Short mmCIF file of C-alpha atoms in Angstrom, two decimals:
data_model
loop_
_atom_site.label_atom_id
_atom_site.label_comp_id
_atom_site.label_asym_id
_atom_site.label_seq_id
_atom_site.Cartn_x
_atom_site.Cartn_y
_atom_site.Cartn_z
CA MET A 234 -0.35 0.16 0.08
CA PRO A 235 1.11 3.49 -0.69
CA LYS A 236 3.17 5.55 2.15
CA PRO A 237 1.81 8.02 4.38
CA THR A 238 3.59 10.58 2.12
CA PHE A 239 2.06 9.72 -1.13
CA PHE A 240 -1.90 10.74 0.39
CA ASN A 241 0.08 13.69 2.21
CA LEU A 242 0.35 15.28 -1.75
CA PRO A 243 -2.59 17.93 -3.20
CA GLU A 244 -5.36 15.16 -4.62
CA ASP A 245 -4.33 16.30 -8.36
CA LYS A 246 -0.64 15.28 -7.99
CA ARG A 247 -2.02 12.12 -6.57
CA ARG A 248 -4.22 11.41 -9.71
CA THR A 249 -1.90 12.36 -12.10
CA ILE A 250 0.88 9.68 -11.03
CA ILE A 251 -1.98 7.32 -10.81
CA ASP A 252 -3.61 7.93 -13.97
CA LEU A 253 0.06 7.77 -15.92
CA ALA A 254 0.61 4.71 -14.05
CA ILE A 255 -2.16 3.13 -14.88
CA ASP A 256 -1.40 4.22 -18.30
CA GLU A 257 2.00 2.59 -18.22
CA PHE A 258 0.60 -1.04 -16.93
CA ALA A 259 -2.55 -0.84 -19.38
CA ASP A 260 0.03 -0.75 -22.60
CA ASN A 261 2.38 -2.98 -21.02
CA SER A 262 3.20 -6.43 -19.10
CA TYR A 263 4.22 -6.05 -15.59
CA GLU A 264 7.50 -7.11 -16.30
CA ASN A 265 8.21 -4.54 -19.45
CA ALA A 266 6.30 -1.60 -17.79
CA SER A 267 8.56 0.73 -17.00
CA ILE A 268 8.45 3.33 -13.43
CA SER A 269 10.59 5.59 -15.30
CA ARG A 270 8.52 6.08 -18.10
CA VAL A 271 5.95 6.99 -15.19
CA VAL A 272 8.17 9.57 -13.29
CA ALA A 273 9.35 11.38 -16.65
CA ARG A 274 5.85 11.68 -17.94
CA ALA A 275 4.53 12.88 -13.91
CA GLY A 276 8.01 15.18 -13.90
CA ILE A 277 8.95 13.84 -10.89
CA ALA A 278 12.39 12.35 -10.13
CA LYS A 279 12.57 8.50 -9.95
CA GLY A 280 12.99 8.63 -6.06
CA SER A 281 10.33 10.45 -5.39
CA LEU A 282 8.10 7.63 -6.67
CA TYR A 283 9.97 5.59 -4.17
CA GLN A 284 9.14 7.98 -1.24
CA TYR A 285 5.38 7.25 -1.97
CA PHE A 286 5.60 3.19 -2.87
CA ALA A 287 7.92 0.48 -1.75
CA ASP A 288 9.05 -0.51 -5.03
CA LYS A 289 7.02 -1.62 -8.38
CA LYS A 290 4.85 -4.43 -7.24
CA ASP A 291 3.29 -2.25 -4.36
CA LEU A 292 2.44 0.64 -6.88
CA TYR A 293 0.54 -2.21 -9.31
CA ILE A 294 -1.15 -3.79 -6.29
CA TYR A 295 -2.20 -0.02 -5.70
CA LEU A 296 -3.51 0.47 -8.96
CA LEU A 297 -5.78 -2.89 -8.59
CA ASP A 298 -7.21 -1.69 -5.66
CA VAL A 299 -8.08 1.51 -7.05
CA ALA A 300 -9.60 -0.52 -9.70
CA ALA A 301 -11.51 -2.54 -7.29
CA GLN A 302 -12.81 0.83 -5.52
CA GLU A 303 -13.79 2.58 -8.78
CA LYS A 304 -15.90 -0.14 -9.91
CA LEU A 305 -17.51 -1.01 -6.47
CA THR A 306 -18.67 3.09 -6.37
CA PHE A 307 -20.07 2.91 -10.08
CA LEU A 308 -21.93 -0.31 -9.47
CA GLN A 309 -23.16 1.76 -6.14
CA ASN A 310 -24.09 5.01 -7.79
CA ILE A 311 -26.47 2.97 -10.29
CA GLN A 312 -29.28 1.07 -9.30
CA PRO A 313 -30.91 -2.23 -11.15
CA PRO A 314 -34.45 -1.71 -12.58
CA ASP A 315 -36.05 -3.86 -9.96
CA PRO A 316 -35.11 -3.59 -6.35
CA GLN A 317 -37.26 -6.63 -5.46
CA MET A 318 -35.03 -9.40 -8.61
CA SER A 319 -33.89 -12.35 -7.79
CA ILE A 320 -30.15 -12.84 -6.81
CA PHE A 321 -30.04 -14.66 -10.66
CA ALA A 322 -31.75 -11.21 -12.21
CA TYR A 323 -29.26 -9.35 -10.06
CA LEU A 324 -26.05 -11.13 -11.58
CA ARG A 325 -27.72 -10.56 -15.05
CA TRP A 326 -28.02 -6.98 -14.30
CA MET A 327 -24.66 -6.65 -12.98
CA VAL A 328 -23.02 -8.26 -15.87
CA SER A 329 -24.66 -5.75 -18.53
CA ALA A 330 -23.44 -2.69 -15.51
CA ASN A 331 -19.95 -4.09 -15.57
CA THR A 332 -19.51 -3.86 -19.32
CA HIS A 333 -20.62 -0.45 -18.98
CA PHE A 334 -17.87 0.12 -16.32
CA GLU A 335 -15.46 -1.11 -18.49
CA LEU A 336 -16.51 0.67 -21.66
CA SER A 337 -16.16 3.87 -19.30
CA HIS A 338 -12.60 3.09 -17.64
CA PRO A 339 -10.70 1.08 -20.59
CA ARG A 340 -7.49 1.89 -19.09
CA LEU A 341 -8.40 0.55 -15.75
CA GLY A 342 -9.95 -2.39 -17.24
CA GLN A 343 -7.01 -3.54 -19.25
CA VAL A 344 -4.66 -3.51 -16.19
CA VAL A 345 -7.64 -5.89 -14.48
CA TYR A 346 -7.18 -7.77 -17.92
CA ARG A 347 -3.07 -8.03 -17.57
CA ALA A 348 -3.13 -8.85 -14.03
CA LEU A 349 -6.05 -11.81 -14.60
CA LEU A 350 -4.23 -13.06 -18.30
CA GLY A 351 -0.99 -12.17 -17.57
CA ASP A 352 2.37 -13.51 -16.34
CA LEU A 353 2.64 -11.75 -13.05
CA PRO A 354 5.48 -12.97 -10.86
CA PHE A 355 2.77 -12.83 -8.29
CA HIS A 356 0.11 -13.74 -9.95
CA ASP A 357 -1.30 -16.28 -7.34
CA GLU A 358 -1.22 -13.53 -4.63
CA THR A 359 -2.69 -11.36 -6.72
CA ILE A 360 -6.06 -13.78 -7.76
CA ALA A 361 -5.47 -14.53 -4.01
CA ARG A 362 -6.66 -10.99 -3.31
CA MET A 363 -8.93 -10.44 -5.78
CA LYS A 364 -10.71 -13.56 -4.45
CA ALA A 365 -10.96 -12.04 -0.91
CA GLY A 366 -12.35 -8.88 -2.21
CA ALA A 367 -14.84 -10.48 -4.51
CA MET A 368 -16.47 -13.18 -1.42
CA GLU A 369 -17.14 -9.89 0.72
CA TYR A 370 -19.07 -8.59 -2.29
CA PHE A 371 -20.63 -11.62 -2.83
CA LYS A 372 -21.61 -13.04 0.63
CA PRO A 373 -24.63 -10.27 1.61
CA LEU A 374 -25.77 -11.44 -1.87
CA VAL A 375 -26.10 -14.83 -1.16
CA GLN A 376 -27.90 -14.08 2.52
CA GLN A 377 -30.16 -12.07 0.80
CA GLY A 378 -30.83 -14.70 -1.77
CA ILE A 379 -31.67 -16.88 1.10
CA ALA A 380 -33.65 -14.69 2.80
CA ASP A 381 -35.84 -13.60 -0.31
CA GLY A 382 -36.47 -17.41 -1.37
CA HIS A 383 -34.82 -17.42 -4.35
CA ILE A 384 -32.36 -19.69 -3.09
CA VAL A 385 -33.02 -22.88 -1.62
CA PRO A 386 -32.98 -22.18 2.43
CA ASP A 387 -31.16 -25.57 3.15
CA ILE A 388 -28.14 -24.39 1.18
CA ASP A 389 -25.04 -23.28 3.82
CA PRO A 390 -24.23 -19.64 2.62
CA GLU A 391 -20.62 -20.13 2.99
CA VAL A 392 -20.58 -22.71 0.58
CA ALA A 393 -22.65 -20.82 -1.98
CA THR A 394 -20.75 -17.90 -1.57
CA PHE A 395 -17.54 -19.74 -2.18
CA VAL A 396 -19.21 -20.88 -5.09
CA PHE A 397 -20.29 -17.81 -6.58
CA ASN A 398 -16.36 -16.11 -5.68
CA SER A 399 -14.68 -19.27 -7.69
CA ILE A 400 -17.13 -18.49 -10.78
CA PHE A 401 -17.09 -15.25 -11.46
CA THR A 402 -12.87 -14.27 -10.51
CA GLU A 403 -12.34 -17.26 -12.97
CA LEU A 404 -14.82 -16.39 -15.46
CA GLY A 405 -12.80 -13.54 -17.74
CA LYS A 406 -9.90 -15.86 -17.85
CA PHE A 407 -12.15 -18.63 -19.37
CA ILE A 408 -13.88 -16.22 -21.34
CA SER A 409 -10.89 -15.06 -22.88
CA GLN A 410 -9.57 -18.65 -23.64
CA ARG A 411 -12.67 -19.41 -25.10
CA ALA A 412 -12.72 -16.64 -27.81
CA GLY A 413 -9.13 -17.41 -28.27
CA ILE A 414 -8.23 -14.19 -27.43
CA GLN A 415 -5.35 -13.08 -24.73
CA LEU A 416 -5.91 -9.20 -23.90
CA VAL A 417 -8.98 -7.28 -24.89
CA THR A 418 -9.28 -3.96 -25.79
CA PRO A 419 -12.30 -1.71 -26.57
CA ASP A 420 -10.34 -0.09 -29.89
CA ASP A 421 -9.18 -3.47 -31.25
CA GLY A 422 -11.22 -5.62 -33.69
CA HIS A 423 -11.79 -8.34 -31.11
CA ALA A 424 -14.06 -6.48 -28.44
CA ALA A 425 -17.36 -7.35 -30.20
CA LEU A 426 -16.45 -10.79 -30.31
CA HIS A 427 -15.27 -10.82 -26.63
CA THR A 428 -18.45 -9.51 -25.67
CA THR A 429 -20.70 -11.52 -27.40
CA ILE A 430 -19.03 -14.87 -26.16
CA ALA A 431 -19.27 -13.24 -22.79
CA GLU A 432 -22.46 -12.84 -22.76
CA GLN A 433 -23.55 -15.84 -23.80
CA THR A 434 -21.19 -17.47 -21.52
CA PHE A 435 -22.38 -15.60 -18.56
CA ASP A 436 -26.30 -16.26 -19.44
CA GLN A 437 -25.16 -20.18 -19.27
CA VAL A 438 -23.32 -19.99 -15.68
CA ILE A 439 -26.40 -18.17 -14.62
CA ARG A 440 -29.02 -21.13 -15.77
CA ILE A 441 -26.38 -23.67 -14.06
CA LEU A 442 -26.49 -21.69 -10.85
CA GLU A 443 -30.31 -21.05 -10.54
CA HIS A 444 -31.57 -24.64 -12.47
CA GLY A 445 -28.75 -27.08 -11.79
CA MET A 446 -27.44 -29.32 -14.09
CA GLY A 447 -29.56 -32.35 -13.45
CA THR A 448 -32.17 -33.52 -15.30
CA LYS A 449 -35.49 -32.93 -13.45
CA GLN A 450 -36.86 -36.16 -12.61
CA LEU A 451 -40.46 -37.46 -12.31
#
């Protein structure tokens, strides 16, 4: 996490550093991203950045935290069409809202895609961090789904939360592999294909979660 000196900076200077770092990690793999380029564009000494962050990894992890927080704020600021919708209808709405977020924050979305799909030297740690955050998001949704009668009451909420969390934290990687696309940017020729496959795959996932995979026995 950033050192206290970073938060002592004026907000506009903090935002400039973060925006430039987002651009650098959006355009390059973690290994190829350059702190030197970030500080050169920011007009600060390289040593100054290390007064704000311990190292390159520290900065990168903070960018992922920024992405998670901005996405959460975005979702909190828009309302689903029906407050009484089931958890499964809500998840369908959420993926549409998430698409809108990625279209309005393409550079930040690209950083997250690289974290999920790229060859990070600390990939397992990053995924574990993302899963921990997602677990806290899904837990109240599952509890509400049980309370509303949309999830059968004899299912253990912790197990249900684990299932939701495991699926959705791995879904982006699965969709990209299924589409045969390593990374997607909003302005490349693969974006429309990726979106179509994502919607089709997501619909299948929701059907499985809502109705199961077993045939209905008479």
